[in-house]
CSV table of C-alpha atoms in Angstrom, one decimal:
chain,number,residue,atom,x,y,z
A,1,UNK,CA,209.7,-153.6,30.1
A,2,UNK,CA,208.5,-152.4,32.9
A,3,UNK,CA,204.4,-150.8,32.4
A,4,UNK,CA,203.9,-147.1,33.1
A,5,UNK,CA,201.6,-145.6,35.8
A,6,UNK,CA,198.4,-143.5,34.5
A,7,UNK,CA,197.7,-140.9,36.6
A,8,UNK,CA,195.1,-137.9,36.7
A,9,UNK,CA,197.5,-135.0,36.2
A,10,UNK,CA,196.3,-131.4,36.3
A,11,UNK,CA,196.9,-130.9,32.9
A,12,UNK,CA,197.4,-132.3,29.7
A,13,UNK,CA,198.2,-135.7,28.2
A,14,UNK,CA,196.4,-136.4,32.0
A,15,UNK,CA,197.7,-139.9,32.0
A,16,UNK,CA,201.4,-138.4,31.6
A,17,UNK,CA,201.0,-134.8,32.3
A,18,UNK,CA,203.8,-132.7,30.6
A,19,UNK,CA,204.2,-130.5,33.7
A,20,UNK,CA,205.1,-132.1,36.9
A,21,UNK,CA,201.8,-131.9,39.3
A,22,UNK,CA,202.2,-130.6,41.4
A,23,UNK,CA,204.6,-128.4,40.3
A,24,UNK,CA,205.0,-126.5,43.4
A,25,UNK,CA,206.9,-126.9,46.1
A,26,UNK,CA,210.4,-126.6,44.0
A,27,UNK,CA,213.9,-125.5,45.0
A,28,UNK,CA,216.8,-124.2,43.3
A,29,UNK,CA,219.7,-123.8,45.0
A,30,UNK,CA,222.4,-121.7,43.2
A,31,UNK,CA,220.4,-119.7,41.1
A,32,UNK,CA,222.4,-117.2,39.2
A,33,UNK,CA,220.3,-114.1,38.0
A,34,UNK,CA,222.1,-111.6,35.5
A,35,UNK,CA,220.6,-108.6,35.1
A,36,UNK,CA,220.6,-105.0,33.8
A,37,UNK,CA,218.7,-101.8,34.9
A,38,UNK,CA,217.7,-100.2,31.3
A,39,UNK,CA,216.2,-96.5,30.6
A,40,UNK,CA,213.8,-96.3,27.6
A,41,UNK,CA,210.9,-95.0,26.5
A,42,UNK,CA,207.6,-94.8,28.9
A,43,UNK,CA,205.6,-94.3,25.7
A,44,UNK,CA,206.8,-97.7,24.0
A,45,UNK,CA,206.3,-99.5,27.4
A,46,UNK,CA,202.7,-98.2,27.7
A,47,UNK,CA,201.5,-99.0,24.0
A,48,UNK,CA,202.6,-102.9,25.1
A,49,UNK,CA,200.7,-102.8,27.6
A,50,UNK,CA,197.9,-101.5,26.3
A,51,UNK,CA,196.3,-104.2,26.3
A,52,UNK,CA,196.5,-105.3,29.9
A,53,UNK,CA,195.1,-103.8,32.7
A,54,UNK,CA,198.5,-102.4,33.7
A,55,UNK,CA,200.3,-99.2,33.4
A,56,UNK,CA,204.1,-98.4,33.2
A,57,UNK,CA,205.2,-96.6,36.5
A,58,UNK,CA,209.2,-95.4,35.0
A,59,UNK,CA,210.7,-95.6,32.1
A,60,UNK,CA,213.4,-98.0,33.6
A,61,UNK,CA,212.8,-101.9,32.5
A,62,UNK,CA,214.9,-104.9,33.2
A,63,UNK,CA,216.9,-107.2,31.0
A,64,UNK,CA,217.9,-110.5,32.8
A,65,UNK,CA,218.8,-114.0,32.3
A,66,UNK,CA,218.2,-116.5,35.5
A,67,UNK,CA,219.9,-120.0,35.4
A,68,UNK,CA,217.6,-122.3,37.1
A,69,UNK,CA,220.2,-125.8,36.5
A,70,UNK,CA,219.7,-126.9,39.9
A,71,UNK,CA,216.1,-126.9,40.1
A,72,UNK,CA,215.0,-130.2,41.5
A,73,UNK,CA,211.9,-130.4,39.5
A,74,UNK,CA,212.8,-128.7,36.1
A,75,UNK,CA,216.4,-127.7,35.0
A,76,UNK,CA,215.8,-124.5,32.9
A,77,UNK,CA,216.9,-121.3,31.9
A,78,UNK,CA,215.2,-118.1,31.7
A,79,UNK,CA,215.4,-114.8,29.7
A,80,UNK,CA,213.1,-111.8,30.3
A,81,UNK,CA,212.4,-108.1,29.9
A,82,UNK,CA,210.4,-107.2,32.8
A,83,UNK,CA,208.7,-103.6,33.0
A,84,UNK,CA,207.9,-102.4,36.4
A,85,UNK,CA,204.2,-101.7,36.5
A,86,UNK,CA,201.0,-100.5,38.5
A,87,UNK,CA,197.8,-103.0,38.7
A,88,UNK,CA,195.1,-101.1,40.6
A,89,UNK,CA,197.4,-98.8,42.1
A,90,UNK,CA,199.7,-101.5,43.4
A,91,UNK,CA,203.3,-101.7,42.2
A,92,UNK,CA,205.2,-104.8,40.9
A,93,UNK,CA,206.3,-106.5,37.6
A,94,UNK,CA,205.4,-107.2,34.1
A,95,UNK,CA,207.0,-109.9,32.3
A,96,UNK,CA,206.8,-108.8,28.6
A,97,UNK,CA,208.7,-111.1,27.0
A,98,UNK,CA,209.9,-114.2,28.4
A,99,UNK,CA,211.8,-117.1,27.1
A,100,UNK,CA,213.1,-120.6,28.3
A,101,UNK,CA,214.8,-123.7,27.3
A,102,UNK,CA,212.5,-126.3,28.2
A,103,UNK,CA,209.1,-127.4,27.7
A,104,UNK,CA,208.0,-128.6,30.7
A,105,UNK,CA,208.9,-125.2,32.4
A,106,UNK,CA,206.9,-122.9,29.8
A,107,UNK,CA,204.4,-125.1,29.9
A,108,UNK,CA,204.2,-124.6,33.8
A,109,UNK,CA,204.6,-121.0,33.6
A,110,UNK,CA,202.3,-120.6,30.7
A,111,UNK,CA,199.6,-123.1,32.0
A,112,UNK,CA,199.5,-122.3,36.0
A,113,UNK,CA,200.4,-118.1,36.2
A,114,UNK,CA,199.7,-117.0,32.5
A,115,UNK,CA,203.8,-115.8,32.0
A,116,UNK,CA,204.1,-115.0,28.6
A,117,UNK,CA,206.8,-117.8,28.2
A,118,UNK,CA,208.7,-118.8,24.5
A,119,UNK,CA,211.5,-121.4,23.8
A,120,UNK,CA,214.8,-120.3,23.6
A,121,UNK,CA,218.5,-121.6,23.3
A,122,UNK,CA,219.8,-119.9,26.6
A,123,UNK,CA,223.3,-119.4,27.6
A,124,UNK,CA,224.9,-118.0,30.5
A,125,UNK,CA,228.9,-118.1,30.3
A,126,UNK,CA,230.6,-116.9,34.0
A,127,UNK,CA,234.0,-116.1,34.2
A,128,UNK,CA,236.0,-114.3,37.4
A,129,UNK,CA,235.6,-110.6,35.8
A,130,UNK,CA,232.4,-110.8,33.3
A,131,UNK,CA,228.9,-113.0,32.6
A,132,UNK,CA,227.7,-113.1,29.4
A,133,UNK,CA,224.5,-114.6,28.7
A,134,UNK,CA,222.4,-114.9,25.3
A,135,UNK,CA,219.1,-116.0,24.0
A,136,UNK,CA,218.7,-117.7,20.5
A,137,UNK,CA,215.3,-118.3,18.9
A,138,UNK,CA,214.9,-119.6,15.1
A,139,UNK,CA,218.7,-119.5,15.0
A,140,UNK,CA,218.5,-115.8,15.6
A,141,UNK,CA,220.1,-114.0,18.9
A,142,UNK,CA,217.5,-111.9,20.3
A,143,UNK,CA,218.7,-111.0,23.5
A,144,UNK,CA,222.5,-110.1,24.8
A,145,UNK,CA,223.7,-109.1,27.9
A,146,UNK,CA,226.9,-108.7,29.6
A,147,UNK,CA,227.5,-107.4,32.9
A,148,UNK,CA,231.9,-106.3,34.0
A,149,UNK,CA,231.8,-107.4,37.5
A,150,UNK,CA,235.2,-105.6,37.4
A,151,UNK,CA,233.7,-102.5,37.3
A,152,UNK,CA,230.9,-101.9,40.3
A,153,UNK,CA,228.2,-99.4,39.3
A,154,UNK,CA,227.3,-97.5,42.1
A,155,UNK,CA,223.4,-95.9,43.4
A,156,UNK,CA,222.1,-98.4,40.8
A,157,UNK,CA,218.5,-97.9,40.7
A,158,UNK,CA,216.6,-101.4,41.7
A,159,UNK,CA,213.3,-101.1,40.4
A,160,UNK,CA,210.2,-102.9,42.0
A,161,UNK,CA,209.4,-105.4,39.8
A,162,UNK,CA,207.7,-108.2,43.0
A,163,UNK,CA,205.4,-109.2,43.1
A,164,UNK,CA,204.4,-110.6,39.7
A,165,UNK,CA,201.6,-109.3,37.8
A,166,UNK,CA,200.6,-111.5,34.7
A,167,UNK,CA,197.5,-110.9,32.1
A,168,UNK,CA,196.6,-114.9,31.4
A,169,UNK,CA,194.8,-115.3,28.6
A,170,UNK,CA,192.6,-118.2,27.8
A,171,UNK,CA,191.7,-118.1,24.0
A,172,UNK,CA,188.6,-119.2,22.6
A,173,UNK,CA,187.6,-123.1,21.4
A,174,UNK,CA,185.3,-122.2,19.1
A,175,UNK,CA,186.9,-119.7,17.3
A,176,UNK,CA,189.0,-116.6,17.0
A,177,UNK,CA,189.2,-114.8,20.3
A,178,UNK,CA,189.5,-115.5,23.8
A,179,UNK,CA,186.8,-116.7,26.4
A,180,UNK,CA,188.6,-115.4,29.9
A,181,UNK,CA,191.6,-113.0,30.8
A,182,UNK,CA,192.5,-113.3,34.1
A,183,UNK,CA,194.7,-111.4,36.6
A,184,UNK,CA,197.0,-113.8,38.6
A,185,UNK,CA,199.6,-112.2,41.2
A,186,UNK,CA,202.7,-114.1,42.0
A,187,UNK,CA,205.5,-113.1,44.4
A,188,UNK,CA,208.2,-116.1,45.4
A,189,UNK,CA,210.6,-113.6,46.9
A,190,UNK,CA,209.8,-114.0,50.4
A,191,UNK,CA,211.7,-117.1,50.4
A,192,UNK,CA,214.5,-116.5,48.5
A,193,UNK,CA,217.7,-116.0,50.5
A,194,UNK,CA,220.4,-113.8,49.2
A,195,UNK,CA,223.5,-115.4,48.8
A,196,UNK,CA,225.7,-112.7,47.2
A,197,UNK,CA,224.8,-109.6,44.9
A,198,UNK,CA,227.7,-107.4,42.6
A,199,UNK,CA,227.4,-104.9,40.2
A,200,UNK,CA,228.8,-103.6,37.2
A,201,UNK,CA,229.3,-102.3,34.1
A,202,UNK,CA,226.8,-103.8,31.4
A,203,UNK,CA,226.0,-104.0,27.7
A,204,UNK,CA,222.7,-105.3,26.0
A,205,UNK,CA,221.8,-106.0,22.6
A,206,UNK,CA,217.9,-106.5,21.9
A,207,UNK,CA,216.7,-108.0,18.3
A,208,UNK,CA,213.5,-108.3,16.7
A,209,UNK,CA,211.6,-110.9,15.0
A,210,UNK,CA,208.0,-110.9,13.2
A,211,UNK,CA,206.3,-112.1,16.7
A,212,UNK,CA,209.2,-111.1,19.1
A,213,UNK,CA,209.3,-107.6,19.0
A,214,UNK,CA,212.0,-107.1,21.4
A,215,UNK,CA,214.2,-104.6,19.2
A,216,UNK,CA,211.2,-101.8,19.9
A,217,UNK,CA,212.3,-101.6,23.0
A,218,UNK,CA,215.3,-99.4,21.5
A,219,UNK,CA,216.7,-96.8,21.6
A,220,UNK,CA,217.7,-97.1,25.3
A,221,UNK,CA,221.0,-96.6,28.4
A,222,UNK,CA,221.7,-98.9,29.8
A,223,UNK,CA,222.5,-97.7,33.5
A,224,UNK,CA,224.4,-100.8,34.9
A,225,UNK,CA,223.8,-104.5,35.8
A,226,UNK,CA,224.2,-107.3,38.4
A,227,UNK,CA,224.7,-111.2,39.6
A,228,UNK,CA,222.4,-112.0,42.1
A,229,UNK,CA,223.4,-115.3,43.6
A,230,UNK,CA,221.4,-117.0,46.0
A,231,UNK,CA,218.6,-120.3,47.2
A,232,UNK,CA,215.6,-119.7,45.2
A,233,UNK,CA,212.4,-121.3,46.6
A,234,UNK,CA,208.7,-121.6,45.0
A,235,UNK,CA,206.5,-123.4,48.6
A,236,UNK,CA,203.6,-123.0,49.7
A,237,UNK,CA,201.4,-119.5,49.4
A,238,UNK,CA,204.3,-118.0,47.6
A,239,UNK,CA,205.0,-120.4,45.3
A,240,UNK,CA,201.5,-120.6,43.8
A,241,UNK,CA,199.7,-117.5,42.5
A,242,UNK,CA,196.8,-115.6,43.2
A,243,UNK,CA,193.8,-114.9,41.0
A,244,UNK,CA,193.2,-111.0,41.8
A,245,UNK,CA,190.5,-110.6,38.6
A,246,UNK,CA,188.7,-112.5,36.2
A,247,UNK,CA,187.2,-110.5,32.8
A,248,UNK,CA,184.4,-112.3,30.9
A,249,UNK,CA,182.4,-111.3,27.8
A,250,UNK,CA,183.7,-108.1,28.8
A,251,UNK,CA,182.7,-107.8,32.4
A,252,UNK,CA,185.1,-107.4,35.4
A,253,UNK,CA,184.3,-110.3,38.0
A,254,UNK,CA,186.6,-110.1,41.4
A,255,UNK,CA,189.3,-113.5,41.6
């Protein structure tokens, strides 16, 4: 049998680091995002974020699943609600709950740009007229969404929702609590090119659990949805993030 090779990773086991180091550049081309615009309340969307040093900017949110098969570092699958949001004044997007179907990719998300990444059984099943996609955690389906492609929806609102905007928190070894929050920007759109985008018709379903309170996004209309098709790529200054603040013992120190 041939031996192993140890290595110093940048993270953890170091010797066989779970994330691929680097992790960045990666490509995926193909990459199929379904999506739907959503209108709920502004009031539920700013108690979640209470927290955060961000602010709801609409009462619209997103509801997508991105299928990342091709990606030539991690094959994955993604589900998200994503709230557009104001940091500082500046607009972009929130990822309030996110899920994905392997480890090494929530580990990388979670680890290097503080996404708020879950496992999930993720779905997404095209045909020529609709694309249904689900997401299944603890055997339980907690996210729905199917867009009619047969039926274009049009003067869909597109809200902003680049660049990125996480709240990555790092928790305390001593005890309850955490040690740092920091602010980390992210924005890969630059480089993605657009290979095709319809709309249509859609329908989402949201469920709860105990520590996946997606349900409370309810009641909400759901306006329309979308494929976007096209060559996603994370390289260089785009594909890394951005520290824009760090908050210690309760102090506000500039990234």
């Amino acid at each position: 049998m041939a031996r192993g090779r140890i290595r110093l990773g940048n993270n953890i086991p170091v010797q066989c680091p779970l994330i691929p180091d680097p992790f960045v550049p990666y490509h995926c081309p193909g990459n199929r995002t379904l999506y739907a615009v959503c209108r709920g309340s502004r009031r539920t969307q700013a108690r979640y974020l209470r927290p955060t040093p961000f602010a709801p900017v609409s009462d619209l949110f997103l509801v997508a699943v991105s299928d990342f098969s091709n990606c030539d570092k991690v094959a994955y699958m993604d589900a998200a609600v994503v709230l557009p949001i104001a940091y500082k004044g500046r607009p972009g997007g929130n990822y309030l709950f996110e899920y994905e179907n392997d480890d090494r990719a929530i580990a990388a998300g979670r680890d290097l740009w503080g996404y708020p990444k879950k496992y999930a059984a993720i779905t997404m099943s095209p045909t020529a007229r609709r694309v249904r996609a689900a997401a299944v955690r603890h055997g339980k389906t907690i996210l729905t969404l199917e867009v009619d492609l047969s039926r274009p929806v049009a003067g869909l609102p597109q809200p902003k929702v680049t660049p990125h905007f996480n709240f990555h928190v790092l928790p305390c070894a001593e005890g309850p609590g955490w040690r740092e929050a920091r602010v980390i920007e992210r924005d890969t759109s630059p480089d993605f090119k657009l290979l095709s985008h319809k709309t249509g018709r859609a329908r989402v379903a949201l469920k709860s659990l105990p520590d996946d309170p997606l349900g409370e996004m309810a009641p909400f209309e759901v306006l329309g949805g979308g494929l976007v098709v096209g060559n996603f790529h994370a390289q260089g200054k785009n594909g890394w993030g951005r520290v824009r603040e760090t908050i210690r013992n309760g102090r506000a120190l500039r990234g």
